CSV table of C-alpha atoms (C1' of nucleotides) in Angstrom, one decimal:
chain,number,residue,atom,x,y,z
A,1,UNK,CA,111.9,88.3,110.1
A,2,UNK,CA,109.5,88.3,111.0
A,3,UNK,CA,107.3,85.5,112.1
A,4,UNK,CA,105.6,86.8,115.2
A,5,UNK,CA,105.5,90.4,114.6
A,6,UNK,CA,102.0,91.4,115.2
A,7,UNK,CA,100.7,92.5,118.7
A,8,UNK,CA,102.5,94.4,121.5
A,9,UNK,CA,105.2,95.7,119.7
A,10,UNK,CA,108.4,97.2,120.4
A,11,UNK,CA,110.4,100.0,121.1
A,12,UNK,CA,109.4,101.6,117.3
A,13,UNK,CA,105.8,101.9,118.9
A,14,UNK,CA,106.7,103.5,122.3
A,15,UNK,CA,108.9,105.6,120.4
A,16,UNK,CA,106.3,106.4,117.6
A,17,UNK,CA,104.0,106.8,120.3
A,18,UNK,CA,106.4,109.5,121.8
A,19,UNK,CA,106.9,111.3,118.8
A,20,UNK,CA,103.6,111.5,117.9
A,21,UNK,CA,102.9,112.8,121.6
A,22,UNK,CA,105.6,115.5,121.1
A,23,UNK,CA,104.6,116.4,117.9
A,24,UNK,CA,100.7,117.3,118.7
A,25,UNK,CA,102.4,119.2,121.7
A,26,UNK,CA,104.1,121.4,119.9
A,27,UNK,CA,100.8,121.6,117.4
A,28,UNK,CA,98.7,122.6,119.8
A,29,UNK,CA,100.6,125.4,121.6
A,30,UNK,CA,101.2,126.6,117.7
A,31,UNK,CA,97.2,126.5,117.2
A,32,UNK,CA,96.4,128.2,120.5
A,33,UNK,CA,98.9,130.9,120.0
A,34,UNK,CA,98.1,131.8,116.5
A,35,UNK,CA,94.7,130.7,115.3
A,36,UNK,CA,94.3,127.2,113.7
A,37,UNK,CA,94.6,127.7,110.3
A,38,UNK,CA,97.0,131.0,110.3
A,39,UNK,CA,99.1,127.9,111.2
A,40,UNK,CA,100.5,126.0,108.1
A,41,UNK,CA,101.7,122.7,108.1
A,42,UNK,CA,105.1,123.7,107.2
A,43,UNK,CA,104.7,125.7,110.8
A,44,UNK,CA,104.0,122.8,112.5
A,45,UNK,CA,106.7,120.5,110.9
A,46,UNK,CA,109.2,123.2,111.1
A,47,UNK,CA,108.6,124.1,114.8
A,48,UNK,CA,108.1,120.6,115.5
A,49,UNK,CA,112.0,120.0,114.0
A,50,UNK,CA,110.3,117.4,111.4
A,51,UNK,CA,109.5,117.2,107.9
A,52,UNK,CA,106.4,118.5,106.8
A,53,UNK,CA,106.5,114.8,105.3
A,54,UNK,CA,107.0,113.3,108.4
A,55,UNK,CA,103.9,115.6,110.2
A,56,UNK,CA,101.7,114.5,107.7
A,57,UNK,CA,102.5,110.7,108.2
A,58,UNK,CA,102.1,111.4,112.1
A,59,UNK,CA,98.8,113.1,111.6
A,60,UNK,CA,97.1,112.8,108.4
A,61,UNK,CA,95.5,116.2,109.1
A,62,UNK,CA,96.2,119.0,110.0
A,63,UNK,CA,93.0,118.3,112.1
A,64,UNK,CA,94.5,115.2,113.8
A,65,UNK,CA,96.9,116.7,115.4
A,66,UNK,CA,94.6,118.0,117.8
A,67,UNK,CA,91.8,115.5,118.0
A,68,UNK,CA,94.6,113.0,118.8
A,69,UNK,CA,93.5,114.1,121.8
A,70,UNK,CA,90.0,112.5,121.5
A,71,UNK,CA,91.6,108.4,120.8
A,72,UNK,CA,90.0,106.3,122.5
A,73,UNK,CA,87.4,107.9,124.4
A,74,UNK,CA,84.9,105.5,122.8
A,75,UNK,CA,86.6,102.7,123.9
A,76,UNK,CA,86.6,103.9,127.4
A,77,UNK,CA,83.1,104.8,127.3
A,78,UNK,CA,82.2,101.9,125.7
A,79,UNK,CA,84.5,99.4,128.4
A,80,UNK,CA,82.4,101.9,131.1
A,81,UNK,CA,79.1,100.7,130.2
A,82,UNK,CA,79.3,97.4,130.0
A,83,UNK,CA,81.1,97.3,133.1
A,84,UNK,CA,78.2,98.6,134.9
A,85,UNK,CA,76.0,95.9,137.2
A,86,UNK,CA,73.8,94.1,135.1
A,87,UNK,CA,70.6,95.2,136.3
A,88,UNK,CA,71.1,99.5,136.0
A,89,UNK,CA,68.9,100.7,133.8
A,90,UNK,CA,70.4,102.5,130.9
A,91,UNK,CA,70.4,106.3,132.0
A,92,UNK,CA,72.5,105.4,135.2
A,93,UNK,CA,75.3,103.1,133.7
A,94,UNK,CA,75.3,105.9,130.9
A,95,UNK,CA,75.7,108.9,133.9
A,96,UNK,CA,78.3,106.8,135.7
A,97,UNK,CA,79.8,106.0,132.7
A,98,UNK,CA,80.5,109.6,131.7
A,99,UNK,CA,82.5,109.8,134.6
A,100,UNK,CA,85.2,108.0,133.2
A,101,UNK,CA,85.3,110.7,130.2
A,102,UNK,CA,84.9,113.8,132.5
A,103,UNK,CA,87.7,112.5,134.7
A,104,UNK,CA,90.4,113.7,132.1
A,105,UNK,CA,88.8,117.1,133.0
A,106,UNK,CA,89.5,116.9,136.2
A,107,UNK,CA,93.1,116.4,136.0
A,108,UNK,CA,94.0,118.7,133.6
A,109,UNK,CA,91.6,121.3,133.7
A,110,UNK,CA,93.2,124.6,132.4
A,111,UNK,CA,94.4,122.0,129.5
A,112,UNK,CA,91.7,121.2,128.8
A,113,UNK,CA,89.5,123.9,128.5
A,114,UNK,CA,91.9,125.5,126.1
A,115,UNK,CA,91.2,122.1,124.0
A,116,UNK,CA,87.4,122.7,124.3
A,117,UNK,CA,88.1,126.5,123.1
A,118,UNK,CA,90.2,125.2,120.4
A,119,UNK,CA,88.2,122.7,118.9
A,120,UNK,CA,85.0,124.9,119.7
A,121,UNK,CA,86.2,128.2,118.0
A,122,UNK,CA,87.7,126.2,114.8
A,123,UNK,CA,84.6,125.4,112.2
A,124,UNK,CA,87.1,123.1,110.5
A,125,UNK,CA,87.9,121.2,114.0
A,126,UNK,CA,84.4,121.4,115.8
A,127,UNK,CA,83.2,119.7,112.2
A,128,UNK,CA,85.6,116.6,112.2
A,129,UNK,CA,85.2,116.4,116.2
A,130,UNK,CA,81.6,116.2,115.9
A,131,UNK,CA,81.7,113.5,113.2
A,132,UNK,CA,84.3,111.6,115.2
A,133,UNK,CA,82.3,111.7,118.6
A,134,UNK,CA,78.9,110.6,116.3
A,135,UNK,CA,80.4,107.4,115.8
A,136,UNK,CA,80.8,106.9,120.0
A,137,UNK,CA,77.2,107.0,119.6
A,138,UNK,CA,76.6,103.3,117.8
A,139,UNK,CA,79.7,102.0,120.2
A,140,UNK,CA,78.0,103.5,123.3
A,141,UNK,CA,74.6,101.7,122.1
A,142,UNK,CA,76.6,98.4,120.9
A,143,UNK,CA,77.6,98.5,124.8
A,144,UNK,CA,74.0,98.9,126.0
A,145,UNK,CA,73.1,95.8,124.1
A,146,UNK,CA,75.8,93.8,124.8
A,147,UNK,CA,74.6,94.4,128.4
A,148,UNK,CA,71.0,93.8,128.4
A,149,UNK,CA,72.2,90.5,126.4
A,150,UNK,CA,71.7,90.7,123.2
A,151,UNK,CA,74.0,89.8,120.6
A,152,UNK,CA,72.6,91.7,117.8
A,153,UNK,CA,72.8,95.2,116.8
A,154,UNK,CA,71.3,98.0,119.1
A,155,UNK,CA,68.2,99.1,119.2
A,156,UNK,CA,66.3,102.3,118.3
A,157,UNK,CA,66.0,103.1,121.8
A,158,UNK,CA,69.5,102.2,122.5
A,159,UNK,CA,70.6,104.2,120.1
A,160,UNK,CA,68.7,107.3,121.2
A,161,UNK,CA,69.9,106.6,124.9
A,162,UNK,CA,73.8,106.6,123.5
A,163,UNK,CA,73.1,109.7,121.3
A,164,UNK,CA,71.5,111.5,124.0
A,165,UNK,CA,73.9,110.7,126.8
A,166,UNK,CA,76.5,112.6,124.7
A,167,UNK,CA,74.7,115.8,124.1
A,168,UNK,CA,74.6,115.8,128.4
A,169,UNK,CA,78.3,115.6,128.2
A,170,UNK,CA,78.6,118.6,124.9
A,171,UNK,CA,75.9,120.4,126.9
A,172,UNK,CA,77.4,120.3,130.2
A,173,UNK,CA,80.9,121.3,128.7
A,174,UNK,CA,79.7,123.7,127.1
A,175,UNK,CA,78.2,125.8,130.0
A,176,UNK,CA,81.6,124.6,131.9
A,177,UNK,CA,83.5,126.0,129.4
A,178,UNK,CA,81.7,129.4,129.2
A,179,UNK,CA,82.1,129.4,132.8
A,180,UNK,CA,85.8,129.0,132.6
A,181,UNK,CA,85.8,125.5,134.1
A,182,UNK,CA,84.3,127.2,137.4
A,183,UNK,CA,81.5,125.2,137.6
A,184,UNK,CA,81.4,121.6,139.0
A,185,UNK,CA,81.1,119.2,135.6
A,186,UNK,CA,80.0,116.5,137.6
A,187,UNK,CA,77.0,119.0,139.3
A,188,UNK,CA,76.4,120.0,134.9
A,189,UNK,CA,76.4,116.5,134.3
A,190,UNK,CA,73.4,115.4,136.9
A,191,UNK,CA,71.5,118.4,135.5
A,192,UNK,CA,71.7,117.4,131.9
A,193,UNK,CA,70.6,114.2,132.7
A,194,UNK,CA,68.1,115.8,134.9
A,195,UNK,CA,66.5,117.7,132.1
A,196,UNK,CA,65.9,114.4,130.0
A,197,UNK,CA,64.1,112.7,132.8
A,198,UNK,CA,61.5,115.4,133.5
A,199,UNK,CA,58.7,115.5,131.3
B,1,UNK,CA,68.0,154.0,92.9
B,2,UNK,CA,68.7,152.6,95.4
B,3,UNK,CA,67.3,154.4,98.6
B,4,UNK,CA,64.8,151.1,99.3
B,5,UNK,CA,66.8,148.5,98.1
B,6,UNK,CA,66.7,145.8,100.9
B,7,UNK,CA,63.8,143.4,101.3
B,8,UNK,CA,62.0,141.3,98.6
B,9,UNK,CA,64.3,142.1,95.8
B,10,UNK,CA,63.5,141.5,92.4
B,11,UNK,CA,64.1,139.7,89.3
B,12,UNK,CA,67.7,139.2,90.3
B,13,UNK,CA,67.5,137.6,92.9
B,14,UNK,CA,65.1,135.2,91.4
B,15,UNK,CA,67.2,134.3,89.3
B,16,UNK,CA,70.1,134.0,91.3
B,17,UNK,CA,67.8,131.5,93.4
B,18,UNK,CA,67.0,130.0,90.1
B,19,UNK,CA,70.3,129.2,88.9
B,20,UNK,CA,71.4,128.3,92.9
B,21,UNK,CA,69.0,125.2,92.7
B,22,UNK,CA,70.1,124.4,89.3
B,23,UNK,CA,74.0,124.3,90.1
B,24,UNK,CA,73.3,122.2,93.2
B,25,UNK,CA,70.7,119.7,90.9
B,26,UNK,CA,73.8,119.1,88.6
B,27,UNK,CA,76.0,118.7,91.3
B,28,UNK,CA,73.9,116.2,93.3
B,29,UNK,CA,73.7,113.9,90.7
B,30,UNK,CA,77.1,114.1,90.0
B,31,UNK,CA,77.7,113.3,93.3
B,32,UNK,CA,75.4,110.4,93.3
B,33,UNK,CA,76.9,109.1,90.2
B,34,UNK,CA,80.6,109.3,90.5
B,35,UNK,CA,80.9,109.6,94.1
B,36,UNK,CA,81.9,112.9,95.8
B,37,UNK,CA,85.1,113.2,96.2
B,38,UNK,CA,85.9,112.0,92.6
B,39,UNK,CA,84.3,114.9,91.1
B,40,UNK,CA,86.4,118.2,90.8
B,41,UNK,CA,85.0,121.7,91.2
B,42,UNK,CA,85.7,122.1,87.7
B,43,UNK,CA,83.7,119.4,86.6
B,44,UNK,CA,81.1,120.4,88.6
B,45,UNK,CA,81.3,124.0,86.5
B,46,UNK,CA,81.8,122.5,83.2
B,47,UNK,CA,78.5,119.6,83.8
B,48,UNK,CA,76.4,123.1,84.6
B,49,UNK,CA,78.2,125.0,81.8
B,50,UNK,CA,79.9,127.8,84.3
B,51,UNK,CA,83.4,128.6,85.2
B,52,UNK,CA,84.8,127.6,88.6
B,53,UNK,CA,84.3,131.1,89.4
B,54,UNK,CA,80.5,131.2,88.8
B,55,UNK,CA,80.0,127.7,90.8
B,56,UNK,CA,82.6,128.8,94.2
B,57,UNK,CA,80.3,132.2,94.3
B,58,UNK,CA,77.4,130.1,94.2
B,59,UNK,CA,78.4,127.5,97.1
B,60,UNK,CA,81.4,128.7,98.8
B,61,UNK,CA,82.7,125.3,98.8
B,62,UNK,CA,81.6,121.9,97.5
B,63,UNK,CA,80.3,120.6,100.4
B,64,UNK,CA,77.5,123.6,100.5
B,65,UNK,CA,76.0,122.2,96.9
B,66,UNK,CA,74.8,119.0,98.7
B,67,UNK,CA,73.9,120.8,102.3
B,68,UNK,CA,72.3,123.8,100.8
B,69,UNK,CA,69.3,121.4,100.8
B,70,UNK,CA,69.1,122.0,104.5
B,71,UNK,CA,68.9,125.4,104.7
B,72,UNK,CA,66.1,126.9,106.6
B,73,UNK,CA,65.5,123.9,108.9
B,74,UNK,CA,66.9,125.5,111.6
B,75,UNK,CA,64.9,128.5,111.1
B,76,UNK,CA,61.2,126.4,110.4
B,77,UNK,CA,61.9,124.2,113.3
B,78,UNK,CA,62.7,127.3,115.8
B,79,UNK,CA,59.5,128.5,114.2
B,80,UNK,CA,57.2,125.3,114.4
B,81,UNK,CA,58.1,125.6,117.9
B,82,UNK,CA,57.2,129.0,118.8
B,83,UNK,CA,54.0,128.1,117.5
B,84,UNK,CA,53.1,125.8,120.1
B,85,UNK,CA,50.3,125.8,122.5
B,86,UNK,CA,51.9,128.1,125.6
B,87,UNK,CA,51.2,125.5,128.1
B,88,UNK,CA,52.4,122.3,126.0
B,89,UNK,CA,55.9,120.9,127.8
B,90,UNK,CA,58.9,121.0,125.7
B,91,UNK,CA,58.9,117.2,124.9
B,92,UNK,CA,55.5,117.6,122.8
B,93,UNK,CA,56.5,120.9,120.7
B,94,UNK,CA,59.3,119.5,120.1
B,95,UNK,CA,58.0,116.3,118.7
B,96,UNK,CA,55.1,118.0,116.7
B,97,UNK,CA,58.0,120.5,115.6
B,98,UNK,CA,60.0,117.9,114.1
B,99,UNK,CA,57.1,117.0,112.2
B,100,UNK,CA,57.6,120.3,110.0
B,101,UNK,CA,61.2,118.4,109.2
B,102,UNK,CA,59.9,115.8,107.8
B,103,UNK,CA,57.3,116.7,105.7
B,104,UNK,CA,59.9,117.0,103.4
B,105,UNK,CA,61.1,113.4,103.5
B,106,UNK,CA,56.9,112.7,102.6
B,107,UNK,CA,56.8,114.8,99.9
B,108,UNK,CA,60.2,113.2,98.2
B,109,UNK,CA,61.5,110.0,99.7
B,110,UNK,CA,63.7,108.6,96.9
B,111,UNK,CA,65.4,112.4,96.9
B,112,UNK,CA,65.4,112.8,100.8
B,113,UNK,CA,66.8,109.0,100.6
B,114,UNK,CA,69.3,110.1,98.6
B,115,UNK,CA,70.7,112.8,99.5
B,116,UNK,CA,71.3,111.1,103.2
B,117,UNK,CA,72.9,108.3,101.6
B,118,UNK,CA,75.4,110.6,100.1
B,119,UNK,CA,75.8,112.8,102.9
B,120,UNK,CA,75.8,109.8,105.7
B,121,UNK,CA,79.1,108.0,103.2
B,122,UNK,CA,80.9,110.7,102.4
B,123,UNK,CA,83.2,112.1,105.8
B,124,UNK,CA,83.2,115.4,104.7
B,125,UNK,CA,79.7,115.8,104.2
B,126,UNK,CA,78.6,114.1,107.0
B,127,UNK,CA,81.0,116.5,109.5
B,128,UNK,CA,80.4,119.3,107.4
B,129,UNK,CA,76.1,118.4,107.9
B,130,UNK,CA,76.4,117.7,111.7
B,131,UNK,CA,78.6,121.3,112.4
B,132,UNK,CA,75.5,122.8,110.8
B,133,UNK,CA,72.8,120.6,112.3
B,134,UNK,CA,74.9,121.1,115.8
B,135,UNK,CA,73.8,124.7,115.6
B,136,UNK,CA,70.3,124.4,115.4
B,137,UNK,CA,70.4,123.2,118.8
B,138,UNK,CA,70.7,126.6,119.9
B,139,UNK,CA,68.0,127.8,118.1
B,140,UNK,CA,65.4,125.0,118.9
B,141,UNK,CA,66.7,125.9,122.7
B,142,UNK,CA,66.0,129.5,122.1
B,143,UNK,CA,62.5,128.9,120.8
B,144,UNK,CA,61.9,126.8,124.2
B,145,UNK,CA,63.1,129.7,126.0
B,146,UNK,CA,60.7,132.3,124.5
B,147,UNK,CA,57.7,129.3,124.8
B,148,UNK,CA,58.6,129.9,128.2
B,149,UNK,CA,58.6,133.5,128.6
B,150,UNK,CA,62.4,133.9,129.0
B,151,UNK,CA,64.1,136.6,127.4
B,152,UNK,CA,67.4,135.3,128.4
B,153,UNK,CA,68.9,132.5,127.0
B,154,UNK,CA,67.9,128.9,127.0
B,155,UNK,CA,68.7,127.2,130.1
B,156,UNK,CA,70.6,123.8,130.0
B,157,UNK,CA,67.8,122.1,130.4
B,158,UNK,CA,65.9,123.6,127.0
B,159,UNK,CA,69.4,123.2,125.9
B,160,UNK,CA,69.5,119.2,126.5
B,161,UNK,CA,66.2,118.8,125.7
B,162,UNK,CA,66.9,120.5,122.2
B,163,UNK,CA,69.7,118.4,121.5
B,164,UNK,CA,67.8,115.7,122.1
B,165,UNK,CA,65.1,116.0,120.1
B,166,UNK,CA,67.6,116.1,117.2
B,167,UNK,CA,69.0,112.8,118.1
B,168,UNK,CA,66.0,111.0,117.5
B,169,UNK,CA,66.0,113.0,114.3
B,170,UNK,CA,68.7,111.7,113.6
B,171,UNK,CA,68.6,108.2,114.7
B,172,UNK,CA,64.8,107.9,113.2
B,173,UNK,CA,66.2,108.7,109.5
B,174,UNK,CA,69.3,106.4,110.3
B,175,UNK,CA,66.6,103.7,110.5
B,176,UNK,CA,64.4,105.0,107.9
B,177,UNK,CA,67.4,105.0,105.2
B,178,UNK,CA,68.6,101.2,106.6
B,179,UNK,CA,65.5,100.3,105.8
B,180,UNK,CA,64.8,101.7,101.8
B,181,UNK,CA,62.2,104.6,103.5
B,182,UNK,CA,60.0,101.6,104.1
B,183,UNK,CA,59.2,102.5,107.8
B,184,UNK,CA,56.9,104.6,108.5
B,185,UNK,CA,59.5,108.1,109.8
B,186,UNK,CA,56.0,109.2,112.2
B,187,UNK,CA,56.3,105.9,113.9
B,188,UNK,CA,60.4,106.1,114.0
B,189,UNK,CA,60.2,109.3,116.0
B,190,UNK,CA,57.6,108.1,117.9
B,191,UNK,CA,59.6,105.2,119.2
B,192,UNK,CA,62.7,107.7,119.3
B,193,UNK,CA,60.8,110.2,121.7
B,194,UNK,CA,59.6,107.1,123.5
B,195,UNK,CA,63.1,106.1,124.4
B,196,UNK,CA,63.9,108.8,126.0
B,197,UNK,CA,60.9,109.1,128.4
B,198,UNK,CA,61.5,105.2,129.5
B,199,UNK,CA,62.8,105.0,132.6
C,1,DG,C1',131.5,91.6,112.9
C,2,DT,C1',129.2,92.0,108.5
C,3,DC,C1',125.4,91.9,105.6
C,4,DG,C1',120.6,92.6,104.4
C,5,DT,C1',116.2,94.2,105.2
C,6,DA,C1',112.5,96.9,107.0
C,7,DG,C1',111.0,101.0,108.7
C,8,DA,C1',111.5,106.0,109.6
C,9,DT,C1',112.7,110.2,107.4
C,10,DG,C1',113.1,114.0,104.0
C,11,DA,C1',112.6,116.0,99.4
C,12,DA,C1',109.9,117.1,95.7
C,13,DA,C1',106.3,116.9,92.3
C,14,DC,C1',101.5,116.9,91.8
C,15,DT,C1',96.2,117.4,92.5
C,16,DC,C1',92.7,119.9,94.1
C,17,DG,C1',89.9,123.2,97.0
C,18,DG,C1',89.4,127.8,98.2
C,19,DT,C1',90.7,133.0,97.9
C,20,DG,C1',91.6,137.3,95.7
C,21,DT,C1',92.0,140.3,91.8
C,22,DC,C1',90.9,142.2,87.6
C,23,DA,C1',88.8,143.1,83.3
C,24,DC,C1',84.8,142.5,80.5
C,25,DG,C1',79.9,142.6,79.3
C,26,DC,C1',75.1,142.9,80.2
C,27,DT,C1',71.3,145.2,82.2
C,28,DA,C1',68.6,148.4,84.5
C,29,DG,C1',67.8,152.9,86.0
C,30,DT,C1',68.8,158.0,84.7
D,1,DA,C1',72.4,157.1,74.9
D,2,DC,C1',75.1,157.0,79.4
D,3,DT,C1',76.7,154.9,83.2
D,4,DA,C1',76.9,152.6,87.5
D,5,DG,C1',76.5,148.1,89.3
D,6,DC,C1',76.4,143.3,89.1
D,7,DG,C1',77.3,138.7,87.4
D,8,DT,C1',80.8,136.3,85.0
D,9,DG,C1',85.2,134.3,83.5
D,10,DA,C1',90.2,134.1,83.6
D,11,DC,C1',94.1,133.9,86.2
D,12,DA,C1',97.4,133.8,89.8
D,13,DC,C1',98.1,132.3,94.3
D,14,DC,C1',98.2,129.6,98.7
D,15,DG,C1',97.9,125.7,101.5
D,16,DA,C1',96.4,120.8,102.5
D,17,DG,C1',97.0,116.2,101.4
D,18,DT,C1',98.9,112.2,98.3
D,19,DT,C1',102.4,109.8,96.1
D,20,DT,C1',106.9,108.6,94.8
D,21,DC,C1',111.6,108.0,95.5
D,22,DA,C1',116.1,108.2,97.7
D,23,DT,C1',118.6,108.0,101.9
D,24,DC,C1',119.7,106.6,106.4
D,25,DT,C1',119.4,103.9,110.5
D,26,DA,C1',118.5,100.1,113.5
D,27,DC,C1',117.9,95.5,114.1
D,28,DG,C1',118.1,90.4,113.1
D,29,DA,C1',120.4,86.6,110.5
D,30,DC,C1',124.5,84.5,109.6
DNA sequence: GTCGTAGATGAAACTCGGTGTCACGCTAGT
DNA sequence: ACTAGCGTGACACCGAGTTTCATCTACGAC
């Protein structure tokens, strides 16, 4: 049975959840220990104590597994702007907004800069990371509209805003990455934005 | 031979070139017909009447028959901006720079239109494109640098400013294709560049 | 408690992209 | 004419991802 199933489900999620948490471990200290594709899927499974079957239906790339690590950050982003005061102009609700993303950096640094390396130092990865974090772009802009009222799309400018908000963040990371996670993000961060505001 | 072999080669290569452009023609409308992730590298070699062979040495993968059509932009953007006025700021060259880009979408709209629509639905493509597009970044940022009489390497400032500038690219020709090619792409990147100055 | 069902797993076969190797043939320089 | 080099085709091979099927387990209905 079955009649309410959908919404907030059960111990199968938390558990799936789990699983799938365990599982991208284990993938990603394979990947950074061996190179991303000297690792085969079979690798992965068998390390993982799965199926290569079961992997697969975990992650439906090899990819996944480590860009799992990327869920929801449009969401968040997204939830940040529009929970900016209404009158901000767009460049500080998107700054403040990037906090929320950075944050994660924070916390986990070391972690995370062996992510950024990953990903960076993978054509395969980098490629279906930057195709993934194109599509916070709309979502980012969808949240600038929603907060200057409108109900329709975003606009061009909007758009550009979102789109250019992001390369302050891959920009910033980047030179905090090459610094090995020395430098202050947040410091990057104001700079990158700097940089777009003088003419 | 064969002391002076390198530079401006000769009949081969030509021909090489030739046959290049004619595997990726075949292939693009292939593409465009049947959609590309129904067509199989070895139809791809049997439409253009060589073996899988021929076709993988030609584009290392099928992805590269479609993007091949982007190759050099990197290279005559860096170029348009190096030839800048010294004393224009980076927003201008890189504005007038772009317009080098687009020339191309002019001189064949219903191709240019094309080829975006195929590359902007299919997810390969489209992450294969922006990995490549991501690294002219870096060279537009170099060209800044050298405009500005560095010989180091571009600051994060040319470095955000670069990304940038593709962004409206990007978002321009996002609205140029939702609209047919009916806007005007001059006055898209106009607004784009606009956006980013407003406060 | 037993039964039935749905979901999670594993096994295996298959398609396809991409790599590497080798042998053949054409062509261009000697 | 000879031959060295290059483009080509034909395989064989690997690994990713899809699909299908059988099994098992856990959970709800009765």
């Amino acid at each position: 049975m079955t009649g309410a199933a959908r919404a907030s489900s059960t111990t199968r999620d938390i558990a799936r959840a789990a699983v799938r948490a365990e599982l991208g471990q284990v993938a990603f200290e394979l990947f950074c220990r061996e190179g991303f594709d000297k690792v085969t899927v079979d690798e992965l499974a068998a390390a993982a104590g799965v199926s290569r079957s079961t992997f697969l239906r975990y992650f439906g790339t090899k990819e996944d597994a480590v860009l799992a690590a990327f869920d929801g950050h449009d969401r968040r982003l997204a939830d940040a702007v529009r929970a900016r005061p209404a009158g901000e102009d767009d460049w500080t609700a998107l700054r403040h907004a990037l906090d929320t993303v950075i944050e994660r950096y924070h916390r986990d640094p070391s972690g995370a800069l062996a992510t950024m390396r990953l990903v960076r130092d993978t054509p395969a990865l980098w490629a279906r990371h930057l195709e993934k974090q194109h599509r916070w772009g709309p979502a980012l802009a969808g949240a600038l509209a929603e907060r200057a009222g409108s109900t329709g799309p975003a606009t061009l400018a909007q758009s550009v805003r979102a789109a250019a908000a992001l390369d302050c963040l891959n920009v910033a990371l980047d030179h905090w990455t090459a610094s090995d996670g020395r430098l202050d993000l947040v410091v990057l961060l104001d700079e990158a934005f700097a940089a777009l505001a003088a003419r």
